[in-house]
């Protein structure tokens, strides 16, 4: 089998496919056992058809015609739960925030409804698919090809791995116009694959990935797809544009290992299987339901989010207590966004008179005896793993020994890292310690105010 993780091989294979056709096909018919990489189809003059601006490329599936649902566009972004805190290879929290931020104007105007749950357990996905019809369901996480069968890799609340087949997935789907499996090898048409069962239950648009998907490529594909679908493009058009967006994954100063060319062929991985690329009927009058506030990036605290979201289904008032700079306000903002998408109204004042569907979230450095009727949650310092991710997100050049030292001396304080960002970078322990002691004194003075 020819290696497709090579740019030259990709072109050679695509040209061979073209020479076998002699004309651009109007239809590439779906075949449940056809593993030919049609997305690599290469025309001598037009180049790769799958990323050409004047064409769309997808595999035609045949399904009974169904009525086109009317908007708003309902998007479910579901990221499969990782096994442990230290095993988060995908920036799942950042991914959801970036997509929500990109869709902010569409959501606030009432054209789109976007939902991203705070946990990624199979039971949660099952419940979400059972309780509501979704137009676009995006499942992001890890995929596996083993013994001629493809799987989605889930974990349960105890961290035990569970392999989900296409038939398992088809059983929990009620309705959807488009399902995106943004996982490695999810589009492989091996003997027992993830695609065929979804075709059999009549889903008109299914997107899978042919090979291993790099995290950054997955995020760019999903975000570009969502934006273009929100702009009322058909699924095939949105996929074509999203493939093009995956061609430029490296930052200007980034160096990629020459032996690994997989980053340059990521655009060819998305495979669209479609019987009707029209997603929804956009002929409706949008109604504004709630406004998504603008927030700063939020990293980690997934366990706290899960615990507090469940608590706020019972409690109406929450007080988050903790040291300054460890992320109380940021956590409150994320809770507010998750409550808004669940249909609650969230207040930051007027705590005495609440309607049935309101929730109040306050933050403080100290417990407040007069707010004894609030549920009080003591927020501790973040996990080192999340703190390290935040340091890297800020593009600070520190490596593990320096990050660990910063974490230990500053107590996992996010605000302290922001202060450190404005100082010269020192990697030797003596100079770094001097900086950290200056920041410590600043924080102590601030706490006394």
Short mmCIF file of C-alpha atoms in Angstrom, two decimals:
data_model
loop_
_atom_site.label_atom_id
_atom_site.label_comp_id
_atom_site.label_asym_id
_atom_site.label_seq_id
_atom_site.Cartn_x
_atom_site.Cartn_y
_atom_site.Cartn_z
CA UNK A 1 0.00 0.00 0.00
CA UNK A 2 1.33 3.44 -0.98
CA UNK A 3 2.12 5.85 1.84
CA UNK A 4 -0.32 8.77 1.67
CA UNK A 5 1.49 10.80 4.34
CA UNK A 6 3.75 12.23 1.68
CA UNK A 7 2.95 15.21 -0.55
CA UNK A 8 4.57 13.74 -3.67
CA UNK A 9 2.84 10.38 -3.23
CA UNK A 10 -0.46 12.17 -2.76
CA UNK A 11 -0.02 13.97 -6.09
CA UNK A 12 1.12 10.81 -7.90
CA UNK A 13 -1.86 8.83 -6.65
CA UNK A 14 -4.24 11.68 -7.49
CA UNK A 15 -2.84 11.91 -11.02
CA UNK A 16 -3.21 8.15 -11.49
CA UNK A 17 -6.84 8.40 -10.41
CA UNK A 18 -7.38 11.22 -12.91
CA UNK A 19 -5.75 9.30 -15.75
CA UNK A 20 -8.10 6.43 -15.05
CA UNK A 21 -11.10 8.73 -15.43
CA UNK A 22 -10.11 11.06 -18.30
CA UNK A 23 -12.82 13.51 -17.25
CA UNK A 24 -13.91 15.17 -14.04
CA UNK A 25 -16.71 12.89 -12.78
CA UNK A 26 -20.09 14.42 -12.04
CA UNK A 27 -20.68 11.74 -9.42
CA UNK A 28 -18.39 9.62 -7.24
CA UNK A 29 -20.78 6.92 -6.08
CA UNK A 30 -20.53 5.70 -2.52
CA UNK A 31 -19.48 2.12 -2.06
CA UNK A 32 -19.23 0.73 1.46
CA UNK A 33 -15.98 -1.08 0.59
CA UNK A 34 -14.41 1.59 -1.66
CA UNK A 35 -11.28 2.78 0.17
CA UNK A 36 -9.90 4.58 -2.90
CA UNK A 37 -8.62 8.03 -1.78
CA UNK A 38 -10.79 10.06 -4.19
CA UNK A 39 -10.09 13.21 -2.16
CA UNK A 40 -6.57 13.11 -3.69
CA UNK A 41 -7.91 13.34 -7.27
CA UNK A 42 -5.41 15.51 -9.19
CA UNK A 43 -6.03 17.27 -12.51
CA UNK A 44 -2.90 18.20 -14.54
CA UNK A 45 -4.05 21.82 -14.90
CA UNK A 46 -6.56 22.36 -12.08
CA UNK A 47 -4.57 20.61 -9.38
CA UNK A 48 -6.28 18.82 -6.48
CA UNK A 49 -10.03 18.93 -7.13
CA UNK A 50 -10.90 18.53 -3.42
CA UNK A 51 -9.46 21.96 -2.64
CA UNK A 52 -10.27 23.80 -5.87
CA UNK A 53 -12.44 26.89 -5.35
CA UNK A 54 -14.65 26.16 -8.38
CA UNK A 55 -15.54 22.57 -7.47
CA UNK A 56 -16.84 20.47 -4.63
CA UNK A 57 -15.91 16.83 -4.13
CA UNK A 58 -17.97 14.30 -2.19
CA UNK A 59 -19.10 10.69 -2.41
CA UNK A 60 -22.71 10.30 -3.37
CA UNK A 61 -24.83 8.15 -1.08
CA UNK A 62 -28.41 7.21 -1.86
CA UNK A 63 -31.05 7.74 0.80
CA UNK A 64 -34.77 8.33 0.88
CA UNK A 65 -35.63 12.00 0.45
CA UNK A 66 -36.54 13.67 3.72
CA UNK A 67 -37.97 17.10 4.42
CA UNK A 68 -35.48 19.90 4.99
CA UNK A 69 -35.83 21.20 8.58
CA UNK A 70 -36.25 24.92 9.20
CA UNK A 71 -33.70 26.84 11.26
CA UNK A 72 -32.21 28.06 13.48
CA UNK A 73 -29.19 25.86 12.84
CA UNK A 74 -28.73 23.59 15.86
CA UNK A 75 -25.11 22.56 16.42
CA UNK A 76 -23.92 20.01 18.96
CA UNK A 77 -20.16 19.94 19.54
CA UNK A 78 -19.38 16.83 21.55
CA UNK A 79 -15.80 16.16 22.62
CA UNK A 80 -15.17 12.64 23.90
CA UNK A 81 -14.00 12.54 27.53
CA UNK A 82 -10.31 11.84 28.00
CA UNK A 83 -9.12 9.18 30.43
CA UNK A 84 -7.29 11.34 32.98
CA UNK A 85 -6.28 14.93 33.57
CA UNK A 86 -2.77 14.19 32.28
CA UNK A 87 -4.00 12.46 29.14
CA UNK A 88 -5.67 15.44 27.51
CA UNK A 89 -3.99 15.53 24.12
CA UNK A 90 -6.78 17.56 22.57
CA UNK A 91 -7.37 21.13 23.78
CA UNK A 92 -11.05 20.34 24.16
CA UNK A 93 -11.86 23.31 26.36
CA UNK A 94 -10.14 25.76 24.01
CA UNK A 95 -11.78 24.15 20.97
CA UNK A 96 -15.31 24.74 22.24
CA UNK A 97 -14.54 28.33 23.27
CA UNK A 98 -12.99 29.22 19.93
CA UNK A 99 -15.93 27.82 17.96
CA UNK A 100 -18.47 29.50 20.22
CA UNK A 101 -16.57 32.77 19.87
CA UNK A 102 -16.45 32.40 16.07
CA UNK A 103 -20.23 31.81 16.01
CA UNK A 104 -20.99 34.52 18.58
CA UNK A 105 -22.70 36.94 16.17
CA UNK A 106 -24.83 34.17 14.62
CA UNK A 107 -25.85 32.89 18.07
CA UNK A 108 -26.67 36.33 19.43
CA UNK A 109 -28.74 37.15 16.33
CA UNK A 110 -30.76 33.94 16.65
CA UNK A 111 -29.54 32.19 13.47
CA UNK A 112 -27.60 29.49 15.32
CA UNK A 113 -28.02 27.52 18.52
CA UNK A 114 -24.74 26.07 19.76
CA UNK A 115 -24.27 23.54 22.54
CA UNK A 116 -21.05 22.04 23.92
CA UNK A 117 -21.49 19.94 27.09
CA UNK A 118 -18.87 20.11 29.83
CA UNK A 119 -18.36 16.34 29.93
CA UNK A 120 -17.80 13.87 27.12
CA UNK A 121 -19.25 10.61 28.40
CA UNK A 122 -21.24 8.30 26.14
CA UNK A 123 -24.24 8.56 28.48
CA UNK A 124 -24.26 12.34 28.00
CA UNK A 125 -24.15 12.02 24.20
CA UNK A 126 -26.94 9.44 24.29
CA UNK A 127 -29.12 11.75 26.39
CA UNK A 128 -28.46 14.80 24.19
CA UNK A 129 -29.34 12.89 21.01
CA UNK A 130 -32.45 11.46 22.64
CA UNK A 131 -33.81 14.74 24.03
CA UNK A 132 -33.37 17.01 21.00
CA UNK A 133 -33.04 17.00 17.22
CA UNK A 134 -29.71 18.39 16.02
CA UNK A 135 -28.91 19.53 12.50
CA UNK A 136 -25.11 19.31 12.87
CA UNK A 137 -23.50 16.86 15.29
CA UNK A 138 -19.71 17.06 15.62
CA UNK A 139 -17.99 14.29 17.56
CA UNK A 140 -14.36 15.11 18.32
CA UNK A 141 -11.83 12.92 20.09
CA UNK A 142 -9.87 9.74 19.47
CA UNK A 143 -10.53 7.08 16.85
CA UNK A 144 -9.01 3.64 16.41
CA UNK A 145 -8.54 1.17 13.55
CA UNK A 146 -8.06 -2.36 14.85
CA UNK A 147 -8.54 -5.77 13.21
CA UNK A 148 -10.29 -4.31 10.16
CA UNK A 149 -12.74 -2.32 12.29
CA UNK A 150 -12.94 1.37 13.19
CA UNK A 151 -14.00 2.64 16.61
CA UNK A 152 -14.59 5.79 18.61
CA UNK A 153 -12.68 5.58 21.90
CA UNK A 154 -14.79 6.62 24.91
CA UNK A 155 -14.10 6.35 28.63
CA UNK A 156 -16.57 5.99 31.50
CA UNK A 157 -16.62 7.91 34.79
CA UNK A 158 -14.12 5.44 36.26
CA UNK A 159 -11.64 5.98 33.42
CA UNK A 160 -12.30 2.61 31.77
CA UNK A 161 -11.92 2.57 27.98
CA UNK A 162 -14.94 1.69 25.84
CA UNK A 163 -14.72 1.08 22.09
CA UNK A 164 -17.81 2.25 20.18
CA UNK A 165 -18.61 0.79 16.75
CA UNK A 166 -20.61 2.35 13.95
CA UNK A 167 -23.58 0.17 14.90
CA UNK A 168 -23.36 1.34 18.52
CA UNK A 169 -23.36 4.92 17.26
CA UNK A 170 -26.28 4.39 14.89
CA UNK A 171 -28.43 3.04 17.76
CA UNK A 172 -28.29 6.33 19.69
CA UNK A 173 -28.92 8.68 16.77
CA UNK A 174 -32.45 9.98 16.44
CA UNK A 175 -32.10 12.58 13.70
CA UNK A 176 -29.34 14.69 12.22
CA UNK A 177 -28.72 16.37 8.88
CA UNK A 178 -24.95 16.13 9.17
CA UNK A 179 -22.64 14.08 11.40
CA UNK A 180 -18.94 14.93 11.61
CA UNK A 181 -16.60 12.30 13.04
CA UNK A 182 -13.49 14.42 13.69
CA UNK A 183 -11.43 11.45 14.85
CA UNK A 184 -8.51 9.54 13.39
CA UNK A 185 -9.37 7.02 10.65
CA UNK A 186 -13.14 7.52 11.11
CA UNK A 187 -13.63 7.66 7.32
CA UNK A 188 -11.79 4.41 6.57
CA UNK A 189 -14.13 2.08 4.67
CA UNK A 190 -12.79 -1.15 6.14
CA UNK A 191 -15.00 -4.20 6.58
CA UNK A 192 -16.59 -2.93 9.81
CA UNK A 193 -16.54 0.86 9.60
CA UNK A 194 -18.18 3.83 11.30
CA UNK A 195 -19.76 5.24 8.13
CA UNK A 196 -21.99 2.47 6.75
CA UNK A 197 -24.31 2.14 9.79
CA UNK A 198 -24.96 5.91 9.67
CA UNK A 199 -25.70 5.67 5.95
CA UNK A 200 -28.13 2.84 6.65
CA UNK A 201 -30.19 4.89 9.13
CA UNK A 202 -30.57 7.66 6.55
CA UNK A 203 -28.27 10.46 7.72
CA UNK A 204 -27.84 12.56 4.54
CA UNK A 205 -24.39 14.00 5.27
CA UNK A 206 -21.54 12.19 7.03
CA UNK A 207 -17.95 13.41 7.31
CA UNK A 208 -15.11 11.12 8.36
CA UNK A 209 -11.30 11.30 8.30
CA UNK A 210 -9.22 8.95 6.13
CA UNK A 211 -6.06 8.88 8.26
CA UNK A 212 -4.66 10.24 11.54
CA UNK A 213 -5.86 13.78 12.21
CA UNK A 214 -3.57 16.37 13.83
CA UNK A 215 -5.29 18.31 16.64
CA UNK A 216 -4.74 21.73 15.09
CA UNK A 217 -6.07 20.49 11.74
CA UNK A 218 -9.20 19.17 13.44
CA UNK A 219 -9.82 22.51 15.17
CA UNK A 220 -9.37 24.50 11.97
CA UNK A 221 -11.61 22.14 9.99
CA UNK A 222 -14.41 22.17 12.57
CA UNK A 223 -14.31 25.93 13.11
CA UNK A 224 -14.24 26.74 9.38
CA UNK A 225 -17.03 24.24 8.70
CA UNK A 226 -19.26 25.73 11.41
CA UNK A 227 -18.70 29.32 10.25
CA UNK A 228 -19.47 28.52 6.62
CA UNK A 229 -22.57 26.50 7.48
CA UNK A 230 -23.74 29.40 9.67
CA UNK A 231 -23.21 31.61 6.61
CA UNK A 232 -25.86 29.44 4.90
CA UNK A 233 -23.55 27.48 2.61
CA UNK A 234 -24.38 23.91 1.66
CA UNK A 235 -22.42 21.09 3.30
CA UNK A 236 -20.31 20.26 0.21
CA UNK A 237 -19.31 23.91 -0.22
CA UNK A 238 -18.46 24.27 3.47
CA UNK A 239 -16.33 21.10 3.42
CA UNK A 240 -14.43 22.29 0.33
CA UNK A 241 -13.63 25.63 2.01
CA UNK A 242 -12.65 23.83 5.22
CA UNK A 243 -10.22 21.59 3.35
CA UNK A 244 -8.59 24.70 1.90
CA UNK A 245 -8.26 26.18 5.41
CA UNK A 246 -6.30 23.07 6.45
CA UNK A 247 -3.53 23.75 3.92
CA UNK A 248 -1.88 26.43 6.09
CA UNK A 249 -1.39 24.90 9.54
CA UNK A 250 2.06 26.23 10.45
CA UNK A 251 2.82 29.64 11.94
CA UNK A 252 5.40 31.76 10.02
CA UNK A 253 8.26 31.00 12.44
CA UNK A 254 7.39 27.34 13.05
CA UNK A 255 9.76 24.60 11.93
CA UNK A 256 8.29 21.19 11.08
CA UNK A 257 10.32 17.99 11.00
CA UNK A 258 11.13 17.25 7.35
CA UNK A 259 10.66 13.52 7.79
CA UNK A 260 7.04 14.04 8.83
CA UNK A 261 4.98 15.58 6.05
CA UNK A 262 1.61 14.64 7.54
CA UNK A 263 0.91 18.30 8.41
CA UNK A 264 0.97 19.18 4.70
CA UNK A 265 -1.62 16.58 3.62
CA UNK A 266 -4.20 17.07 6.37
CA UNK A 267 -6.54 18.86 3.93
CA UNK A 268 -7.03 15.58 2.03
CA UNK A 269 -8.34 13.66 5.06
CA UNK A 270 -11.98 14.87 5.33
CA UNK A 271 -14.30 12.60 3.33
CA UNK A 272 -17.86 13.80 2.74
CA UNK A 273 -20.57 11.20 2.07
CA UNK A 274 -23.74 13.01 0.99
CA UNK A 275 -27.18 12.42 -0.49
CA UNK A 276 -28.40 16.00 -0.03
CA UNK A 277 -25.89 18.76 0.88
CA UNK A 278 -28.63 21.24 1.85
CA UNK A 279 -28.43 21.47 5.64
CA UNK A 280 -31.52 23.45 6.67
CA UNK A 281 -34.17 25.83 5.34
CA UNK A 282 -32.94 29.33 6.14
CA UNK A 283 -36.27 30.98 5.31
CA UNK A 284 -37.28 31.86 8.87
CA UNK A 285 -37.31 34.86 11.16
CA UNK A 286 -34.61 34.50 13.83
CA UNK A 287 -35.48 35.15 17.46
CA UNK A 288 -32.76 36.26 19.82
CA UNK A 289 -32.79 34.06 22.92
CA UNK A 290 -29.66 35.07 24.83
CA UNK A 291 -26.36 36.82 24.23
CA UNK A 292 -23.01 35.07 24.58
CA UNK A 293 -20.70 37.40 26.56
CA UNK A 294 -17.15 38.00 25.40
CA UNK A 295 -14.75 36.14 27.69
CA UNK A 296 -11.02 35.48 27.92
CA UNK A 297 -9.61 32.06 27.13
CA UNK A 298 -10.37 29.49 29.81
CA UNK A 299 -8.15 26.44 30.30
CA UNK A 300 -8.80 23.41 32.50
CA UNK A 301 -11.13 23.23 35.53
CA UNK A 302 -13.21 20.58 33.75
CA UNK A 303 -13.93 18.69 36.97
CA UNK A 304 -15.03 21.89 38.72
CA UNK A 305 -17.27 22.80 35.77
CA UNK A 306 -18.92 19.39 35.79
CA UNK A 307 -19.49 19.45 39.57
CA UNK A 308 -20.83 23.01 39.68
CA UNK A 309 -23.08 22.70 36.62
CA UNK A 310 -24.78 19.73 38.30
CA UNK A 311 -24.97 21.64 41.60
CA UNK A 312 -26.57 24.66 39.92
CA UNK A 313 -29.36 22.48 38.61
CA UNK A 314 -30.46 22.34 42.26
CA UNK A 315 -28.98 25.45 43.88
CA UNK A 316 -29.96 28.93 42.64
CA UNK A 317 -27.09 30.84 44.23
CA UNK A 318 -23.38 30.07 44.09
CA UNK A 319 -20.45 31.80 45.81
CA UNK A 320 -16.99 30.84 44.54
CA UNK A 321 -14.28 31.55 47.12
CA UNK A 322 -10.54 31.46 46.54
CA UNK A 323 -7.23 33.30 46.43
CA UNK A 324 -6.96 36.21 44.00
CA UNK A 325 -5.67 35.25 40.57
CA UNK A 326 -6.48 31.51 40.53
CA UNK A 327 -9.39 31.87 38.11
CA UNK A 328 -12.60 32.47 40.12
CA UNK A 329 -14.03 35.04 37.71
CA UNK A 330 -13.03 33.02 34.65
CA UNK A 331 -14.73 29.95 36.12
CA UNK A 332 -17.86 31.99 36.89
CA UNK A 333 -17.94 33.23 33.27
CA UNK A 334 -17.71 29.68 31.92
CA UNK A 335 -20.45 28.51 34.27
CA UNK A 336 -22.61 31.40 33.06
CA UNK A 337 -22.10 30.45 29.41
CA UNK A 338 -22.96 26.81 30.10
CA UNK A 339 -26.05 27.82 32.06
CA UNK A 340 -27.15 30.16 29.28
CA UNK A 341 -26.96 27.37 26.71
CA UNK A 342 -29.04 25.21 29.09
CA UNK A 343 -31.77 27.85 29.08
CA UNK A 344 -31.08 29.56 32.42
CA UNK A 345 -30.82 33.28 33.06
CA UNK A 346 -27.72 34.31 35.00
CA UNK A 347 -27.45 37.37 37.25
CA UNK A 348 -24.50 39.01 38.92
CA UNK A 349 -26.61 41.26 41.15
CA UNK A 350 -30.19 41.53 42.51
CA UNK A 351 -29.74 38.35 44.50
CA UNK A 352 -32.87 38.72 46.60
CA UNK A 353 -35.64 38.36 44.00
CA UNK A 354 -35.16 35.44 41.63
CA UNK A 355 -37.54 34.02 39.07
CA UNK A 356 -37.74 30.27 38.63
CA UNK A 357 -35.15 29.96 35.87
CA UNK A 358 -32.50 32.32 37.23
CA UNK A 359 -29.12 31.52 38.72
CA UNK A 360 -26.74 33.88 40.56
CA UNK A 361 -22.96 33.40 40.65
CA UNK A 362 -20.70 35.55 42.83
CA UNK A 363 -16.96 35.37 43.51
CA UNK A 364 -14.97 36.44 46.54
CA UNK A 365 -11.54 35.97 48.09
CA UNK A 366 -13.21 35.27 51.43
CA UNK A 367 -16.30 33.53 52.73
CA UNK A 368 -19.17 35.97 53.35
CA UNK A 369 -21.23 35.09 56.47
CA UNK A 370 -24.18 37.22 55.33
CA UNK A 371 -24.49 35.04 52.21
CA UNK A 372 -25.12 31.84 54.16
CA UNK A 373 -28.03 31.06 51.82
CA UNK A 374 -25.53 30.73 48.94
CA UNK A 375 -23.88 27.43 48.13
CA UNK A 376 -20.19 28.18 48.81
CA UNK A 377 -17.51 26.46 46.74
CA UNK A 378 -13.85 26.69 47.77
CA UNK A 379 -11.70 26.92 44.63
CA UNK A 380 -8.17 25.60 45.01
CA UNK A 381 -5.13 26.16 42.81
CA UNK A 382 -5.31 24.58 39.33
CA UNK A 383 -3.72 21.31 38.34
CA UNK A 384 -0.12 21.70 37.23
CA UNK A 385 -1.04 20.24 33.82
CA UNK A 386 -3.61 23.00 33.19
CA UNK A 387 -1.26 25.66 34.53
CA UNK A 388 1.43 24.43 32.13
CA UNK A 389 -1.04 24.55 29.22
CA UNK A 390 -1.84 28.16 30.11
CA UNK A 391 1.86 29.10 30.10
CA UNK A 392 2.25 27.53 26.65
CA UNK A 393 -0.95 29.22 25.43
CA UNK A 394 0.66 32.59 26.27
CA UNK A 395 3.67 31.52 24.13
CA UNK A 396 6.09 31.89 27.04
CA UNK A 397 9.33 30.00 26.24
CA UNK A 398 9.63 28.20 29.58
CA UNK A 399 10.12 24.44 29.69
CA UNK A 400 9.11 21.91 32.33
CA UNK A 401 11.69 22.81 35.06
CA UNK A 402 10.90 26.54 34.85
CA UNK A 403 7.13 26.01 34.65
CA UNK A 404 7.22 23.72 37.68
CA UNK A 405 9.25 26.33 39.60
CA UNK A 406 6.77 29.08 38.62
CA UNK A 407 3.85 26.88 39.66
CA UNK A 408 5.39 26.06 43.05
CA UNK A 409 6.51 29.58 43.96
CA UNK A 410 3.37 31.38 42.72
CA UNK A 411 0.85 28.77 43.83
CA UNK A 412 -0.61 28.20 40.37
CA UNK A 413 -1.67 31.85 40.13
CA UNK A 414 -2.82 32.73 36.59
CA UNK A 415 -2.62 36.48 37.20
CA UNK A 416 1.00 36.09 38.29
CA UNK A 417 1.80 34.44 34.96
CA UNK A 418 0.28 37.43 33.17
CA UNK A 419 2.61 39.67 35.19
CA UNK A 420 5.55 37.43 34.33
CA UNK A 421 4.62 37.79 30.67
CA UNK A 422 5.54 41.49 30.85
CA UNK A 423 9.04 40.85 32.25
CA UNK A 424 12.27 39.79 30.49
CA UNK A 425 12.58 36.03 30.10
CA UNK A 426 15.21 34.34 32.29
CA UNK A 427 15.68 30.59 32.13
CA UNK A 428 18.37 30.22 34.79
CA UNK A 429 17.05 29.44 38.27
CA UNK A 430 18.70 32.37 40.10
CA UNK A 431 17.35 35.10 37.80
CA UNK A 432 13.93 33.47 37.52
CA UNK A 433 13.64 33.18 41.31
CA UNK A 434 14.38 36.90 41.68
CA UNK A 435 11.53 37.70 39.28
CA UNK A 436 9.16 35.34 41.05
CA UNK A 437 9.94 36.90 44.44
CA UNK A 438 9.13 40.36 43.03
CA UNK A 439 5.79 39.05 41.75
CA UNK A 440 5.13 37.36 45.11
CA UNK A 441 5.59 40.70 46.93
CA UNK A 442 3.30 42.41 44.44
CA UNK A 443 0.55 39.82 44.93
CA UNK A 444 0.88 40.00 48.73
CA UNK A 445 0.53 43.80 48.60
CA UNK A 446 -2.52 43.45 46.37
CA UNK A 447 -4.14 41.02 48.80
CA UNK A 448 -3.76 43.55 51.63
CA UNK A 449 -5.76 46.21 49.74
#
